PDB file of C-alpha atoms in Angstrom:
ATOM      1  CA  UNK A1028     -13.875 -56.875  14.223  1.00  0.00           C
ATOM      2  CA  UNK A1029     -13.715 -54.772  17.307  1.00  0.00           C
ATOM      3  CA  UNK A1030     -13.898 -50.801  16.432  1.00  0.00           C
ATOM      4  CA  UNK A1031     -10.426 -50.033  17.988  1.00  0.00           C
ATOM      5  CA  UNK A1032      -8.928 -52.140  15.389  1.00  0.00           C
ATOM      6  CA  UNK A1033     -10.708 -50.329  12.717  1.00  0.00           C
ATOM      7  CA  UNK A1034      -9.830 -46.952  13.971  1.00  0.00           C
ATOM      8  CA  UNK A1035      -6.068 -48.044  13.984  1.00  0.00           C
ATOM      9  CA  UNK A1036      -6.219 -49.508  10.590  1.00  0.00           C
ATOM     10  CA  UNK A1037      -7.759 -46.309   9.516  1.00  0.00           C
ATOM     11  CA  UNK A1038      -5.038 -44.175  11.103  1.00  0.00           C
ATOM     12  CA  UNK A1039      -2.407 -46.340   9.366  1.00  0.00           C
ATOM     13  CA  UNK A1040      -4.165 -46.074   6.015  1.00  0.00           C
ATOM     14  CA  UNK A1041      -3.983 -42.057   6.481  1.00  0.00           C
ATOM     15  CA  UNK A1042      -0.572 -41.888   7.730  1.00  0.00           C
ATOM     16  CA  UNK A1043       1.044 -43.943   4.890  1.00  0.00           C
ATOM     17  CA  UNK A1044      -1.169 -41.712   2.363  1.00  0.00           C
ATOM     18  CA  UNK A1045       0.538 -38.766   3.949  1.00  0.00           C
ATOM     19  CA  UNK A1046       4.040 -40.250   3.837  1.00  0.00           C
ATOM     20  CA  UNK A1047       3.207 -41.115   0.303  1.00  0.00           C
ATOM     21  CA  UNK A1048       1.970 -37.455  -0.515  1.00  0.00           C
ATOM     22  CA  UNK A1049       5.020 -36.291   1.714  1.00  0.00           C
ATOM     23  CA  UNK A1050       7.745 -38.266  -0.776  1.00  0.00           C
ATOM     24  CA  UNK A1051       5.892 -36.920  -4.135  1.00  0.00           C
ATOM     25  CA  UNK A1052       5.612 -33.237  -2.892  1.00  0.00           C
ATOM     26  CA  UNK A1053       9.361 -32.724  -1.927  1.00  0.00           C
ATOM     27  CA  UNK A1054      10.863 -33.072  -5.340  1.00  0.00           C
ATOM     28  CA  UNK A1055       8.254 -30.465  -6.679  1.00  0.00           C
ATOM     29  CA  UNK A1056       8.921 -28.154  -3.855  1.00  0.00           C
ATOM     30  CA  UNK A1057      13.110 -28.956  -4.502  1.00  0.00           C
ATOM     31  CA  UNK A1058      12.015 -28.027  -8.123  1.00  0.00           C
ATOM     32  CA  UNK A1059      10.077 -24.863  -7.465  1.00  0.00           C
ATOM     33  CA  UNK A1060      13.244 -24.043  -5.387  1.00  0.00           C
ATOM     34  CA  UNK A1061      15.612 -24.497  -8.262  1.00  0.00           C
ATOM     35  CA  UNK A1062      13.568 -22.355 -10.844  1.00  0.00           C
ATOM     36  CA  UNK A1063      13.062 -19.494  -8.525  1.00  0.00           C
ATOM     37  CA  UNK A1064      16.880 -19.707  -7.871  1.00  0.00           C
ATOM     38  CA  UNK A1065      17.598 -19.648 -11.712  1.00  0.00           C
ATOM     39  CA  UNK A1066      14.993 -16.782 -12.177  1.00  0.00           C
ATOM     40  CA  UNK A1067      16.738 -14.584  -9.383  1.00  0.00           C
ATOM     41  CA  UNK A1068      20.041 -15.323 -10.737  1.00  0.00           C
ATOM     42  CA  UNK A1069      18.931 -14.494 -14.318  1.00  0.00           C
ATOM     43  CA  UNK A1070      17.240 -11.390 -13.386  1.00  0.00           C
ATOM     44  CA  UNK A1071      20.597 -10.101 -11.299  1.00  0.00           C
ATOM     45  CA  UNK A1072      22.686 -10.893 -14.434  1.00  0.00           C
ATOM     46  CA  UNK A1073      20.220  -8.705 -16.291  1.00  0.00           C
ATOM     47  CA  UNK A1074      20.235  -5.976 -14.422  1.00  0.00           C
ATOM     48  CA  UNK A1075      24.267  -6.489 -13.925  1.00  0.00           C
ATOM     49  CA  UNK A1076      24.791  -6.266 -17.627  1.00  0.00           C
ATOM     50  CA  UNK A1077      22.824  -3.019 -17.377  1.00  0.00           C
ATOM     51  CA  UNK A1078      25.240  -1.784 -14.855  1.00  0.00           C
ATOM     52  CA  UNK A1079      22.705  -1.898 -12.237  1.00  0.00           C
ATOM     53  CA  UNK A1080      22.860  -3.659  -8.404  1.00  0.00           C
ATOM     54  CA  UNK A1081      20.033  -6.045  -7.706  1.00  0.00           C
ATOM     55  CA  UNK A1082      19.261  -8.386  -4.998  1.00  0.00           C
ATOM     56  CA  UNK A1083      16.554 -10.783  -6.459  1.00  0.00           C
ATOM     57  CA  UNK A1084      16.585 -12.946  -3.492  1.00  0.00           C
ATOM     58  CA  UNK A1085      15.473 -10.527  -1.641  1.00  0.00           C
ATOM     59  CA  UNK A1086      12.230  -9.787  -3.603  1.00  0.00           C
ATOM     60  CA  UNK A1087       9.007  -9.900  -1.861  1.00  0.00           C
ATOM     61  CA  UNK A1088       6.673 -12.985  -2.473  1.00  0.00           C
ATOM     62  CA  UNK A1089       3.779 -11.909  -5.054  1.00  0.00           C
ATOM     63  CA  UNK A1090       0.508 -11.655  -3.951  1.00  0.00           C
ATOM     64  CA  UNK A1091      -2.624 -11.890  -5.936  1.00  0.00           C
ATOM     65  CA  UNK A1092      -3.966  -8.605  -6.699  1.00  0.00           C
ATOM     66  CA  UNK A1093      -6.797  -7.615  -8.815  1.00  0.00           C
ATOM     67  CA  UNK A1094      -8.151  -3.660 -10.054  1.00  0.00           C
ATOM     68  CA  UNK A1095     -10.525  -2.613  -7.703  1.00  0.00           C
ATOM     69  CA  UNK A1096     -13.254   0.213  -7.524  1.00  0.00           C
ATOM     70  CA  UNK A1097     -15.773   1.799  -5.082  1.00  0.00           C
ATOM     71  CA  UNK A1098     -17.494   5.125  -4.848  1.00  0.00           C
ATOM     72  CA  UNK A1099     -17.060   6.656  -1.557  1.00  0.00           C
ATOM     73  CA  UNK A1100     -20.045   8.221   0.294  1.00  0.00           C
ATOM     74  CA  UNK A1101     -19.418  11.819   1.344  1.00  0.00           C
ATOM     75  CA  UNK A1102     -20.772  11.496   4.619  1.00  0.00           C
ATOM     76  CA  UNK A1103     -18.502   8.594   5.498  1.00  0.00           C
ATOM     77  CA  UNK A1104     -15.675  11.263   6.138  1.00  0.00           C
ATOM     78  CA  UNK A1105     -17.428  12.740   9.334  1.00  0.00           C
ATOM     79  CA  UNK A1106     -16.673  10.187  11.608  1.00  0.00           C
ATOM     80  CA  UNK A1107     -12.630  10.682  10.205  1.00  0.00           C
ATOM     81  CA  UNK A1108     -13.437  14.548  10.998  1.00  0.00           C
ATOM     82  CA  UNK A1109     -14.944  13.998  14.577  1.00  0.00           C
ATOM     83  CA  UNK A1110     -11.638  11.918  15.462  1.00  0.00           C
ATOM     84  CA  UNK A1111      -9.271  14.544  13.796  1.00  0.00           C
ATOM     85  CA  UNK A1112     -11.076  17.547  15.200  1.00  0.00           C
ATOM     86  CA  UNK A1113     -13.646  16.612  17.918  1.00  0.00           C
ATOM     87  CA  UNK A1114     -17.248  15.497  18.480  1.00  0.00           C
ATOM     88  CA  UNK A1115     -18.632  19.034  17.867  1.00  0.00           C
ATOM     89  CA  UNK A1116     -17.794  19.467  14.248  1.00  0.00           C
ATOM     90  CA  UNK A1117     -19.582  21.724  12.328  1.00  0.00           C
ATOM     91  CA  UNK A1118     -19.594  20.664   8.269  1.00  0.00           C
ATOM     92  CA  UNK A1119     -20.617  23.146   5.125  1.00  0.00           C
ATOM     93  CA  UNK A1120     -20.792  22.184   1.403  1.00  0.00           C
ATOM     94  CA  UNK A1121     -19.157  24.978  -1.087  1.00  0.00           C
ATOM     95  CA  UNK A1122     -22.215  26.267  -3.778  1.00  0.00           C
ATOM     96  CA  UNK A1123     -20.720  23.413  -5.916  1.00  0.00           C
ATOM     97  CA  UNK A1124     -20.851  20.624  -3.289  1.00  0.00           C
ATOM     98  CA  UNK A1125     -17.426  20.157  -4.396  1.00  0.00           C
ATOM     99  CA  UNK A1126     -15.863  20.603  -1.197  1.00  0.00           C
ATOM    100  CA  UNK A1127     -16.563  19.722   2.298  1.00  0.00           C
ATOM    101  CA  UNK A1128     -15.303  21.974   5.019  1.00  0.00           C
ATOM    102  CA  UNK A1129     -15.062  20.663   8.713  1.00  0.00           C
ATOM    103  CA  UNK A1130     -14.522  23.236  11.541  1.00  0.00           C
ATOM    104  CA  UNK A1131     -14.353  22.924  15.287  1.00  0.00           C
ATOM    105  CA  UNK A1132     -12.223  24.832  18.183  1.00  0.00           C
ATOM    106  CA  UNK A1133      -9.389  22.365  16.990  1.00  0.00           C
ATOM    107  CA  UNK A1134      -9.185  23.464  13.715  1.00  0.00           C
ATOM    108  CA  UNK A1135     -10.733  23.001  10.144  1.00  0.00           C
ATOM    109  CA  UNK A1136     -10.350  20.653   7.299  1.00  0.00           C
ATOM    110  CA  UNK A1137     -11.396  20.892   3.675  1.00  0.00           C
ATOM    111  CA  UNK A1138     -12.011  17.606   2.018  1.00  0.00           C
ATOM    112  CA  UNK A1139     -12.715  17.569  -1.652  1.00  0.00           C
ATOM    113  CA  UNK A1140     -14.666  14.806  -3.626  1.00  0.00           C
ATOM    114  CA  UNK A1141     -11.407  13.503  -4.829  1.00  0.00           C
ATOM    115  CA  UNK A1142     -10.881  12.804  -0.990  1.00  0.00           C
ATOM    116  CA  UNK A1143      -7.586  15.108  -1.203  1.00  0.00           C
ATOM    117  CA  UNK A1144      -7.901  17.123   2.171  1.00  0.00           C
ATOM    118  CA  UNK A1145      -6.008  20.124   3.920  1.00  0.00           C
ATOM    119  CA  UNK A1146      -6.410  20.490   7.897  1.00  0.00           C
ATOM    120  CA  UNK A1147      -5.165  23.362   9.912  1.00  0.00           C
ATOM    121  CA  UNK A1148      -4.967  22.514  13.553  1.00  0.00           C
ATOM    122  CA  UNK A1149      -4.686  24.053  16.592  1.00  0.00           C
ATOM    123  CA  UNK A1150      -4.469  23.642  20.702  1.00  0.00           C
ATOM    124  CA  UNK A1151      -3.025  20.336  19.800  1.00  0.00           C
ATOM    125  CA  UNK A1152      -0.982  18.623  22.991  1.00  0.00           C
ATOM    126  CA  UNK A1153       2.429  17.989  22.401  1.00  0.00           C
ATOM    127  CA  UNK A1154       3.401  14.504  21.749  1.00  0.00           C
ATOM    128  CA  UNK A1155       6.453  12.400  22.659  1.00  0.00           C
ATOM    129  CA  UNK A1156       6.765  10.368  19.474  1.00  0.00           C
ATOM    130  CA  UNK A1157       5.329  12.037  16.405  1.00  0.00           C
ATOM    131  CA  UNK A1158       5.602   8.857  14.169  1.00  0.00           C
ATOM    132  CA  UNK A1159       3.864   7.040  16.734  1.00  0.00           C
ATOM    133  CA  UNK A1160       0.952   9.636  16.939  1.00  0.00           C
ATOM    134  CA  UNK A1161       0.685  10.149  13.254  1.00  0.00           C
ATOM    135  CA  UNK A1162      -0.197   6.101  13.171  1.00  0.00           C
ATOM    136  CA  UNK A1163      -2.657   6.594  16.021  1.00  0.00           C
ATOM    137  CA  UNK A1164      -4.531   9.385  14.241  1.00  0.00           C
ATOM    138  CA  UNK A1165      -5.054   7.483  11.358  1.00  0.00           C
ATOM    139  CA  UNK A1166      -6.255   4.452  13.386  1.00  0.00           C
ATOM    140  CA  UNK A1167      -8.647   6.804  15.302  1.00  0.00           C
ATOM    141  CA  UNK A1168     -10.062   7.957  11.986  1.00  0.00           C
ATOM    142  CA  UNK A1169     -10.896   4.537  11.008  1.00  0.00           C
ATOM    143  CA  UNK A1170      -8.112   3.722   8.199  1.00  0.00           C
ATOM    144  CA  UNK A1171      -5.182   1.402   8.318  1.00  0.00           C
ATOM    145  CA  UNK A1172      -1.822   2.717   8.047  1.00  0.00           C
ATOM    146  CA  UNK A1173       0.667   0.792   6.110  1.00  0.00           C
ATOM    147  CA  UNK A1174       3.517   2.815   7.599  1.00  0.00           C
ATOM    148  CA  UNK A1175       4.962   6.195   8.806  1.00  0.00           C
ATOM    149  CA  UNK A1176       8.207   7.835   7.300  1.00  0.00           C
ATOM    150  CA  UNK A1177      10.697   9.040   9.635  1.00  0.00           C
ATOM    151  CA  UNK A1178      10.407  12.598  10.803  1.00  0.00           C
ATOM    152  CA  UNK A1179      12.342  14.991   8.618  1.00  0.00           C
ATOM    153  CA  UNK A1180      13.464  18.410   9.552  1.00  0.00           C
ATOM    154  CA  UNK A1181      12.144  21.503   8.182  1.00  0.00           C
ATOM    155  CA  UNK A1182      13.659  23.878  10.234  1.00  0.00           C
ATOM    156  CA  UNK A1183      14.381  24.386  13.921  1.00  0.00           C
ATOM    157  CA  UNK A1184      11.829  22.892  15.959  1.00  0.00           C
ATOM    158  CA  UNK A1185       9.846  21.667  12.674  1.00  0.00           C
ATOM    159  CA  UNK A1186       9.162  18.486  11.315  1.00  0.00           C
ATOM    160  CA  UNK A1187       7.423  16.575   8.352  1.00  0.00           C
ATOM    161  CA  UNK A1188       6.625  12.706   8.178  1.00  0.00           C
ATOM    162  CA  UNK A1189       4.146  10.628   6.024  1.00  0.00           C
ATOM    163  CA  UNK A1190       1.718   8.209   6.515  1.00  0.00           C
ATOM    164  CA  UNK A1191       0.236   5.617   3.805  1.00  0.00           C
ATOM    165  CA  UNK A1192      -3.018   4.362   3.985  1.00  0.00           C
ATOM    166  CA  UNK A1193      -3.691   0.331   3.170  1.00  0.00           C
ATOM    167  CA  UNK A1194      -6.368  -1.298   2.217  1.00  0.00           C
ATOM    168  CA  UNK A1195      -7.143  -5.360   2.317  1.00  0.00           C
ATOM    169  CA  UNK A1196      -3.391  -5.114   4.011  1.00  0.00           C
ATOM    170  CA  UNK A1197      -1.548  -3.419   0.937  1.00  0.00           C
ATOM    171  CA  UNK A1198      -0.665   0.081   0.973  1.00  0.00           C
ATOM    172  CA  UNK A1199      -2.071   2.214  -1.571  1.00  0.00           C
ATOM    173  CA  UNK A1200       0.672   4.809  -2.677  1.00  0.00           C
ATOM    174  CA  UNK A1201      -1.350   7.205  -3.518  1.00  0.00           C
ATOM    175  CA  UNK A1202      -3.324   7.399  -0.492  1.00  0.00           C
ATOM    176  CA  UNK A1203      -0.966   9.072   1.923  1.00  0.00           C
ATOM    177  CA  UNK A1204      -1.155  12.304   4.006  1.00  0.00           C
ATOM    178  CA  UNK A1205       1.707  14.277   4.922  1.00  0.00           C
ATOM    179  CA  UNK A1206       1.974  15.809   8.394  1.00  0.00           C
ATOM    180  CA  UNK A1207       3.768  19.158  10.076  1.00  0.00           C
ATOM    181  CA  UNK A1208       4.518  19.213  13.694  1.00  0.00           C
ATOM    182  CA  UNK A1209       5.717  22.287  14.927  1.00  0.00           C
ATOM    183  CA  UNK A1210       7.798  21.241  18.611  1.00  0.00           C
ATOM    184  CA  UNK A1211       6.018  18.171  19.123  1.00  0.00           C
ATOM    185  CA  UNK A1212       2.604  19.449  18.157  1.00  0.00           C
ATOM    186  CA  UNK A1213       0.557  18.505  14.895  1.00  0.00           C
ATOM    187  CA  UNK A1214      -0.095  21.585  13.061  1.00  0.00           C
ATOM    188  CA  UNK A1215      -1.296  20.445   9.838  1.00  0.00           C
ATOM    189  CA  UNK A1216      -2.320  17.422   7.247  1.00  0.00           C
ATOM    190  CA  UNK A1217      -2.134  17.411   3.795  1.00  0.00           C
ATOM    191  CA  UNK A1218      -2.783  14.265   1.384  1.00  0.00           C
ATOM    192  CA  UNK A1219      -5.292  12.240   0.133  1.00  0.00           C
ATOM    193  CA  UNK A1220      -7.371   9.662   2.339  1.00  0.00           C
ATOM    194  CA  UNK A1221      -9.982   7.291   1.365  1.00  0.00           C
ATOM    195  CA  UNK A1222     -12.750   7.224   4.342  1.00  0.00           C
ATOM    196  CA  UNK A1223     -15.489   4.967   2.903  1.00  0.00           C
ATOM    197  CA  UNK A1224     -14.271   1.757   1.241  1.00  0.00           C
ATOM    198  CA  UNK A1225     -17.312  -0.016   1.980  1.00  0.00           C
ATOM    199  CA  UNK A1226     -18.536  -0.772  -1.954  1.00  0.00           C
ATOM    200  CA  UNK A1227     -14.884  -2.031  -2.746  1.00  0.00           C
ATOM    201  CA  UNK A1228     -15.271  -4.341  -5.641  1.00  0.00           C
ATOM    202  CA  UNK A1229     -13.209  -6.297  -7.820  1.00  0.00           C
ATOM    203  CA  UNK A1230     -13.712  -5.528 -11.460  1.00  0.00           C
ATOM    204  CA  UNK A1231     -12.415  -8.193 -13.217  1.00  0.00           C
ATOM    205  CA  UNK A1232     -10.076 -11.493 -12.859  1.00  0.00           C
ATOM    206  CA  UNK A1233      -7.136 -10.067 -14.015  1.00  0.00           C
ATOM    207  CA  UNK A1234      -4.112 -10.493 -11.681  1.00  0.00           C
ATOM    208  CA  UNK A1235      -1.244  -8.118 -11.608  1.00  0.00           C
ATOM    209  CA  UNK A1236       2.324  -9.162 -12.644  1.00  0.00           C
ATOM    210  CA  UNK A1237       5.025 -10.281 -10.428  1.00  0.00           C
ATOM    211  CA  UNK A1238       7.958  -8.564  -8.949  1.00  0.00           C
ATOM    212  CA  UNK A1239      10.154  -9.717 -11.544  1.00  0.00           C
ATOM    213  CA  UNK A1240       8.135  -9.259 -14.386  1.00  0.00           C
ATOM    214  CA  UNK A1241       7.873  -5.408 -13.036  1.00  0.00           C
ATOM    215  CA  UNK A1242      11.277  -5.175 -12.611  1.00  0.00           C
ATOM    216  CA  UNK A1243      11.918  -6.587 -16.447  1.00  0.00           C
ATOM    217  CA  UNK A1244       9.523  -3.543 -17.643  1.00  0.00           C
ATOM    218  CA  UNK A1245      11.333  -1.094 -15.631  1.00  0.00           C
ATOM    219  CA  UNK A1246      14.603  -1.982 -16.980  1.00  0.00           C
ATOM    220  CA  UNK A1247      13.063  -1.744 -20.335  1.00  0.00           C
ATOM    221  CA  UNK A1248      12.102   1.431 -19.493  1.00  0.00           C
ATOM    222  CA  UNK A1249      15.038   3.015 -18.097  1.00  0.00           C
ATOM    223  CA  UNK A1250      16.085   4.970 -21.332  1.00  0.00           C
ATOM    224  CA  UNK A1251      12.702   6.816 -21.457  1.00  0.00           C
ATOM    225  CA  UNK A1252      12.205   7.375 -18.011  1.00  0.00           C
ATOM    226  CA  UNK A1253      15.850   9.000 -18.026  1.00  0.00           C
ATOM    227  CA  UNK A1254      16.766   6.830 -15.029  1.00  0.00           C
ATOM    228  CA  UNK A1255      20.595   7.092 -14.395  1.00  0.00           C
ATOM    229  CA  UNK A1256      20.674   5.570 -11.383  1.00  0.00           C
ATOM    230  CA  UNK A1257      22.564   1.947 -10.120  1.00  0.00           C
ATOM    231  CA  UNK A1258      21.015   0.292  -7.808  1.00  0.00           C
ATOM    232  CA  UNK A1259      17.462  -0.547  -6.815  1.00  0.00           C
ATOM    233  CA  UNK A1260      16.982  -0.894  -3.569  1.00  0.00           C
ATOM    234  CA  UNK A1261      13.910  -2.041  -2.410  1.00  0.00           C
ATOM    235  CA  UNK A1262      10.375  -3.261  -4.504  1.00  0.00           C
ATOM    236  CA  UNK A1263       6.738  -3.165  -2.664  1.00  0.00           C
ATOM    237  CA  UNK A1264       3.872  -4.103  -4.016  1.00  0.00           C
ATOM    238  CA  UNK A1265       0.588  -2.485  -3.784  1.00  0.00           C
ATOM    239  CA  UNK A1266      -1.813   0.031  -5.679  1.00  0.00           C
ATOM    240  CA  UNK A1267      -2.090   3.587  -7.203  1.00  0.00           C
ATOM    241  CA  UNK A1268      -5.126   5.624  -8.077  1.00  0.00           C
ATOM    242  CA  UNK A1269      -5.978   5.191 -12.018  1.00  0.00           C
ATOM    243  CA  UNK A1270      -8.344   7.578 -13.976  1.00  0.00           C
ATOM    244  CA  UNK A1271     -11.899   7.293 -14.413  1.00  0.00           C
ATOM    245  CA  UNK A1272     -14.717   8.801 -16.361  1.00  0.00           C
ATOM    246  CA  UNK A1273     -16.301   9.798 -13.215  1.00  0.00           C
ATOM    247  CA  UNK A1274     -14.293  11.620 -10.569  1.00  0.00           C
ATOM    248  CA  UNK A1275     -16.500   9.739  -7.935  1.00  0.00           C
ATOM    249  CA  UNK A1276     -15.167   6.684  -8.879  1.00  0.00           C
ATOM    250  CA  UNK A1277     -12.029   5.342  -7.412  1.00  0.00           C
ATOM    251  CA  UNK A1278     -10.363   3.135  -9.266  1.00  0.00           C
ATOM    252  CA  UNK A1279      -7.280   1.113  -7.681  1.00  0.00           C
ATOM    253  CA  UNK A1280      -5.003  -0.439 -10.196  1.00  0.00           C
ATOM    254  CA  UNK A1281      -2.306  -3.063  -8.360  1.00  0.00           C
ATOM    255  CA  UNK A1282       1.477  -2.700  -9.436  1.00  0.00           C
ATOM    256  CA  UNK A1283       5.108  -2.295  -7.804  1.00  0.00           C
ATOM    257  CA  UNK A1284       6.782   0.792  -6.443  1.00  0.00           C
ATOM    258  CA  UNK A1285      10.439   0.407  -7.011  1.00  0.00           C
ATOM    259  CA  UNK A1286      12.898   2.333  -4.738  1.00  0.00           C
ATOM    260  CA  UNK A1287      15.821   3.016  -6.269  1.00  0.00           C
ATOM    261  CA  UNK A1288      19.134   5.427  -5.695  1.00  0.00           C
ATOM    262  CA  UNK A1289      18.182   8.081  -7.280  1.00  0.00           C
ATOM    263  CA  UNK A1290      14.320   7.981  -7.673  1.00  0.00           C
ATOM    264  CA  UNK A1291      10.774   5.736  -6.914  1.00  0.00           C
ATOM    265  CA  UNK A1292       9.120   4.598  -9.829  1.00  0.00           C
ATOM    266  CA  UNK A1293       5.535   3.023 -10.359  1.00  0.00           C
ATOM    267  CA  UNK A1294       4.751  -0.359 -12.539  1.00  0.00           C
ATOM    268  CA  UNK A1295       1.280  -0.777 -13.504  1.00  0.00           C
ATOM    269  CA  UNK A1296       0.598  -4.527 -12.748  1.00  0.00           C
ATOM    270  CA  UNK A1297      -1.813  -4.982 -15.455  1.00  0.00           C
ATOM    271  CA  UNK A1298      -0.288  -2.567 -18.268  1.00  0.00           C
ATOM    272  CA  UNK A1299       3.433  -2.726 -17.032  1.00  0.00           C
ATOM    273  CA  UNK A1300       3.423   0.889 -17.607  1.00  0.00           C
ATOM    274  CA  UNK A1301       6.205   2.413 -15.811  1.00  0.00           C
ATOM    275  CA  UNK A1302       6.184   6.236 -14.522  1.00  0.00           C
ATOM    276  CA  UNK A1303       7.566   8.123 -11.441  1.00  0.00           C
ATOM    277  CA  UNK A1304       5.991   7.099  -8.234  1.00  0.00           C
ATOM    278  CA  UNK A1305       3.740  10.566  -7.236  1.00  0.00           C
ATOM    279  CA  UNK A1306       2.125  10.040  -3.773  1.00  0.00           C
TER     280      UNK A1306
END
């Protein structure tokens, strides 16, 4: 048999197989869609019975996230400090080696072993867009920004905004820095950032809960939290830092940030415990 005919037969067989597979998959996809719609309707009904407005159809898809750990290297912050303060940076340790101080003609920054930083800047140039400037600064410091808030006016000429860091394309709600701008000039940075995550590892095979499970846990904790809101505005998946036996080890636990009309909350995706979201 000619090779061309054999190829045509193989192509025909593959085509028929794909058609049969498609015929089998369409009902399964419809079934999943129906189940999802029923789950969303049940969730909205549950919240409505509690007097809370929720648009379950707007919930984000759940990513499989696991608990992560890493141990930052003290030297890992130097490139970020050079991006912030310039190449000519001097570094000093305090007597306990718990705090590092970086200084240059552009200002100074104290960084604790817990990755908490406080930076005072001077002689910076004015910028046209504070949001874009803060996001670009994090990128130059070797970090991935998950988002930057809208500038909030503190007083005449002074604005404040916050940028959240992300890891593995997921926001870390406890890794955020707040910036002060005076007359469009960056003067101060405070917050927590993780500069060295090269040793990032997964600690187990337990996947964080879904958005629906987090919302049910949140509603069940309403009285304990003392939450008197009436609307869930947004739900966002991400990480928060959890306590460890060693301050040098950073443990990130997956979960959900729930933004409501009267406050923001965090649902631990592993334990389902609910607490106010503290950045």
